[in-house]
Amino acid sequence: MNTLLTADTISVAKNLLGYRLVHESDEGITAGIIVETEAYLQGDPACHAYRKKSVRNAPMFGKAGTIYVYQIYGMHFCINIATNQEDIGEAVLIRALEPTEGIDLMAQRRKTDSIKNLCSGPGKLVQAMGIHKGMNHWHILNSDLTIYPPLSDYQYSEIFTTTRIGITQGVDLPYRFYLKDNPFISRK
DNA sequence: TCGCCGATATTC
DNA sequence: AATATCGGCGAG
């Protein structure tokens, strides 16, 4: 578990696929399998930590496993997990989950009955899981929000690699990873 | 089903 | 002025 997060960011982004993200909230437990991630690296113009450390991107410079929650477009939130060594501003964006537990609660939070629409996007999964800004700077291995290795009987297909979604810089970098044929990713 | 567009706050 | 998004809308 330790080396999972301290490895280079590309490896972490790939290795997190299949892991389970679990949130034990006051409203109940929700959980899902990570099926889509993106890597954001040093020297990458799309990375929030590209220029310098700031109040917003500070969690990216935390030790591996530090949670980075930020607001986007004024109305949505996304969650990242910091990677690499402390003071290196890199992270993995969680983009989609395959819902496994607390689906009723997720549906209630998301105001939809479509399972495929619960966690198929970075803003969606944050809402469905009850992830909030207060988790910023927490650590993923020491929080109500945590990760567990894939269940022994969970078989997933190979990892596909593409360019990232929704960015206007670093558009050619192959830093998006998802499980082939998984119906819960953010886009085809 | 696809593509366009507005919402809305924080950062640059 | 730009943004690591989403849901609603209208056209096909």
Tab-separated table of C-alpha atoms (C1' of nucleotides) in Angstrom:
chain	number	residue	atom	x	y	z
A	1	MET	CA	0.000	0.000	0.000
A	2	ASN	CA	2.876	2.306	0.791
A	3	THR	CA	4.624	2.013	-2.539
A	4	LEU	CA	1.299	2.316	-4.336
A	5	LEU	CA	1.231	6.066	-3.815
A	6	THR	CA	4.919	6.963	-3.701
A	7	ALA	CA	5.687	5.532	-7.127
A	8	ASP	CA	5.947	7.863	-10.103
A	9	THR	CA	2.648	9.562	-10.919
A	10	ILE	CA	1.975	7.702	-14.168
A	11	SER	CA	2.338	4.378	-12.376
A	12	VAL	CA	0.083	5.500	-9.537
A	13	ALA	CA	-2.583	6.618	-12.000
A	14	LYS	CA	-2.536	3.171	-13.606
A	15	ASN	CA	-2.212	1.208	-10.384
A	16	LEU	CA	-5.178	2.932	-8.750
A	17	LEU	CA	-7.462	1.412	-11.397
A	18	GLY	CA	-9.361	-1.412	-9.712
A	19	TYR	CA	-8.868	0.008	-6.220
A	20	ARG	CA	-11.980	0.740	-4.190
A	21	LEU	CA	-12.747	4.246	-2.982
A	22	VAL	CA	-14.859	4.142	0.184
A	23	HIS	CA	-16.496	6.960	2.148
A	24	GLU	CA	-18.013	6.359	5.560
A	25	SER	CA	-20.193	9.435	5.967
A	26	ASP	CA	-22.864	10.359	8.503
A	27	GLU	CA	-25.461	9.567	5.847
A	28	GLY	CA	-24.055	6.108	5.178
A	29	ILE	CA	-21.358	4.242	3.317
A	30	THR	CA	-20.732	4.702	-0.373
A	31	ALA	CA	-18.065	2.939	-2.382
A	32	GLY	CA	-16.953	2.353	-5.936
A	33	ILE	CA	-14.172	0.837	-8.000
A	34	ILE	CA	-11.819	3.351	-9.596
A	35	VAL	CA	-12.139	2.843	-13.360
A	36	GLU	CA	-10.694	6.067	-14.806
A	37	THR	CA	-7.825	8.369	-13.762
A	38	GLU	CA	-5.628	11.130	-15.121
A	39	ALA	CA	-2.057	12.064	-14.203
A	40	TYR	CA	-0.835	15.631	-13.677
A	41	LEU	CA	2.936	16.021	-13.577
A	42	GLN	CA	5.693	18.518	-13.055
A	43	GLY	CA	6.502	20.345	-16.291
A	44	ASP	CA	2.983	19.666	-17.573
A	45	PRO	CA	1.163	22.919	-18.461
A	46	ALA	CA	-2.227	21.449	-17.524
A	47	CYS	CA	-1.045	20.691	-13.991
A	48	HIS	CA	-2.370	23.050	-11.325
A	49	ALA	CA	1.113	23.027	-9.779
A	50	TYR	CA	2.807	23.952	-13.070
A	51	ARG	CA	3.775	27.478	-12.044
A	52	LYS	CA	4.183	27.744	-8.319
A	53	LYS	CA	2.830	26.587	-5.012
A	54	SER	CA	-0.331	28.441	-3.979
A	55	VAL	CA	-3.153	28.165	-1.475
A	56	ARG	CA	-5.182	26.158	-3.982
A	57	ASN	CA	-2.594	23.685	-5.240
A	58	ALA	CA	-0.716	23.255	-1.927
A	59	PRO	CA	-2.154	19.753	-1.309
A	60	MET	CA	-0.479	18.573	-4.515
A	61	PHE	CA	2.851	19.273	-2.817
A	62	GLY	CA	1.904	17.221	0.244
A	63	LYS	CA	3.169	13.716	0.862
A	64	ALA	CA	1.830	10.925	-1.328
A	65	GLY	CA	-1.785	10.211	-0.439
A	66	THR	CA	-2.712	13.778	0.424
A	67	ILE	CA	-6.228	14.596	-0.761
A	68	TYR	CA	-6.658	17.605	-3.062
A	69	VAL	CA	-10.244	18.821	-3.542
A	70	TYR	CA	-10.740	21.888	-5.683
A	71	GLN	CA	-13.696	23.726	-7.148
A	72	ILE	CA	-14.040	24.009	-10.912
A	73	TYR	CA	-16.308	26.234	-13.001
A	74	GLY	CA	-17.683	27.717	-9.828
A	75	MET	CA	-20.075	24.849	-9.195
A	76	HIS	CA	-18.361	21.465	-9.241
A	77	PHE	CA	-15.565	19.840	-7.270
A	78	CYS	CA	-12.904	17.335	-8.295
A	79	ILE	CA	-10.725	15.071	-6.167
A	80	ASN	CA	-7.053	14.266	-6.649
A	81	ILE	CA	-4.584	12.176	-4.698
A	82	ALA	CA	-1.096	13.649	-4.376
A	83	THR	CA	1.752	11.430	-5.527
A	84	ASN	CA	5.541	11.314	-5.469
A	85	GLN	CA	7.673	12.891	-2.738
A	86	GLU	CA	6.670	15.791	-0.529
A	87	ASP	CA	7.274	19.176	-2.216
A	88	ILE	CA	6.764	17.694	-5.669
A	89	GLY	CA	3.490	19.022	-7.078
A	90	GLU	CA	2.026	16.011	-8.832
A	91	ALA	CA	-1.301	14.200	-8.429
A	92	VAL	CA	-3.806	11.769	-9.891
A	93	LEU	CA	-7.329	12.952	-10.719
A	94	ILE	CA	-10.062	10.388	-10.040
A	95	ARG	CA	-12.414	10.647	-13.010
A	96	ALA	CA	-14.878	7.784	-12.672
A	97	LEU	CA	-16.043	4.981	-10.372
A	98	GLU	CA	-18.044	1.817	-10.844
A	99	PRO	CA	-20.573	2.150	-7.982
A	100	THR	CA	-20.619	-0.821	-5.606
A	101	GLU	CA	-22.051	0.267	-2.224
A	102	GLY	CA	-24.602	2.842	-1.152
A	103	ILE	CA	-26.116	3.169	-4.591
A	104	ASP	CA	-29.418	4.424	-3.159
A	105	LEU	CA	-27.560	7.153	-1.280
A	106	MET	CA	-25.597	8.057	-4.380
A	107	ALA	CA	-28.789	8.279	-6.408
A	108	GLN	CA	-30.299	10.529	-3.760
A	109	ARG	CA	-27.281	12.846	-3.759
A	110	ARG	CA	-27.108	12.905	-7.550
A	111	LYS	CA	-30.864	13.209	-8.071
A	112	THR	CA	-30.918	10.506	-10.713
A	113	ASP	CA	-31.842	6.830	-10.940
A	114	SER	CA	-29.386	5.965	-13.687
A	115	ILE	CA	-26.526	3.950	-12.191
A	116	LYS	CA	-24.303	4.831	-15.109
A	117	ASN	CA	-24.821	8.508	-14.362
A	118	LEU	CA	-23.817	8.357	-10.691
A	119	CYS	CA	-20.012	8.425	-10.861
A	120	SER	CA	-19.131	8.747	-14.573
A	121	GLY	CA	-17.201	12.008	-14.279
A	122	PRO	CA	-14.968	13.796	-11.765
A	123	GLY	CA	-17.672	16.181	-10.569
A	124	LYS	CA	-20.313	13.470	-10.499
A	125	LEU	CA	-18.393	11.039	-8.317
A	126	VAL	CA	-17.507	13.764	-5.843
A	127	GLN	CA	-21.210	14.537	-5.446
A	128	ALA	CA	-22.295	10.892	-5.320
A	129	MET	CA	-19.660	9.988	-2.719
A	130	GLY	CA	-20.349	12.992	-0.510
A	131	ILE	CA	-16.784	14.234	-0.923
A	132	HIS	CA	-16.386	17.836	0.182
A	133	LYS	CA	-13.914	20.702	0.382
A	134	GLY	CA	-13.333	19.977	4.066
A	135	MET	CA	-11.395	16.855	3.051
A	136	ASN	CA	-8.755	19.004	1.383
A	137	HIS	CA	-5.319	18.217	2.871
A	138	TRP	CA	-6.578	15.047	4.559
A	139	HIS	CA	-4.696	11.827	3.877
A	140	ILE	CA	-6.370	9.043	1.895
A	141	LEU	CA	-5.034	6.338	4.239
A	142	ASN	CA	-6.174	8.170	7.370
A	143	SER	CA	-9.657	9.528	6.609
A	144	ASP	CA	-13.355	8.717	6.429
A	145	LEU	CA	-12.520	8.620	2.733
A	146	THR	CA	-10.050	5.866	1.951
A	147	ILE	CA	-8.920	3.281	-0.595
A	148	TYR	CA	-8.634	-0.483	-0.468
A	149	PRO	CA	-6.962	-2.924	-2.884
A	150	PRO	CA	-9.145	-4.667	-5.459
A	151	LEU	CA	-11.201	-7.589	-4.142
A	152	SER	CA	-9.546	-10.901	-4.957
A	153	ASP	CA	-12.370	-11.915	-7.267
A	154	TYR	CA	-12.474	-8.645	-9.171
A	155	GLN	CA	-11.254	-9.277	-12.692
A	156	TYR	CA	-10.715	-6.248	-14.858
A	157	SER	CA	-9.582	-5.880	-18.402
A	158	GLU	CA	-6.494	-4.179	-19.726
A	159	ILE	CA	-5.730	-0.511	-19.256
A	160	PHE	CA	-6.347	1.867	-22.145
A	161	THR	CA	-4.380	5.099	-22.420
A	162	THR	CA	-5.599	8.305	-24.108
A	163	THR	CA	-5.145	12.048	-23.937
A	164	ARG	CA	-6.887	13.877	-21.096
A	165	ILE	CA	-10.365	15.381	-21.114
A	166	GLY	CA	-11.442	18.976	-20.705
A	167	ILE	CA	-8.037	20.649	-20.845
A	168	THR	CA	-6.649	23.193	-23.313
A	169	GLN	CA	-2.942	22.803	-22.539
A	170	GLY	CA	-0.868	19.648	-22.659
A	171	VAL	CA	-3.591	18.169	-24.846
A	172	ASP	CA	-1.304	15.655	-26.545
A	173	LEU	CA	0.065	14.046	-23.396
A	174	PRO	CA	-1.171	10.422	-22.974
A	175	TYR	CA	-2.039	10.766	-19.308
A	176	ARG	CA	-5.608	9.427	-19.109
A	177	PHE	CA	-6.102	5.813	-18.087
A	178	TYR	CA	-9.221	3.666	-17.914
A	179	LEU	CA	-10.333	0.056	-17.824
A	180	LYS	CA	-11.178	-1.227	-21.287
A	181	ASP	CA	-14.889	-1.814	-21.937
A	182	ASN	CA	-15.932	-0.540	-18.510
A	183	PRO	CA	-19.400	1.045	-18.861
A	184	PHE	CA	-18.867	3.509	-16.024
A	185	ILE	CA	-16.101	5.713	-17.474
A	186	SER	CA	-16.816	9.366	-18.227
A	187	ARG	CA	-16.747	9.030	-22.025
A	188	LYS	CA	-16.332	6.452	-24.741
B	1	DT	C1'	-27.655	10.871	-29.724
B	2	DC	C1'	-24.962	14.923	-30.504
B	3	DG	C1'	-23.498	19.458	-29.815
B	4	DC	C1'	-24.027	23.964	-28.010
B	5	DC	C1'	-24.628	26.885	-24.084
B	6	DG	C1'	-25.225	28.915	-19.469
B	7	DA	C1'	-24.255	28.539	-14.528
B	8	DT	C1'	-21.077	30.334	-11.237
B	9	DA	C1'	-16.572	31.066	-8.055
B	10	DT	C1'	-11.779	31.094	-7.817
B	11	DT	C1'	-7.517	31.825	-9.934
B	12	DC	C1'	-4.269	34.057	-13.225
C	1	DA	C1'	-10.137	36.277	-18.982
C	2	DA	C1'	-9.747	31.291	-18.222
C	3	DT	C1'	-11.232	27.085	-16.139
C	4	DA	C1'	-8.975	19.105	-14.922
C	5	DT	C1'	-17.695	20.186	-15.474
C	6	DC	C1'	-22.417	19.185	-15.883
C	7	DG	C1'	-27.303	19.240	-17.269
C	8	DG	C1'	-30.738	21.101	-20.221
C	9	DC	C1'	-32.032	22.263	-24.557
C	10	DG	C1'	-33.012	21.967	-29.613
C	11	DA	C1'	-31.922	19.847	-34.044
C	12	DG	C1'	-31.432	15.705	-36.748
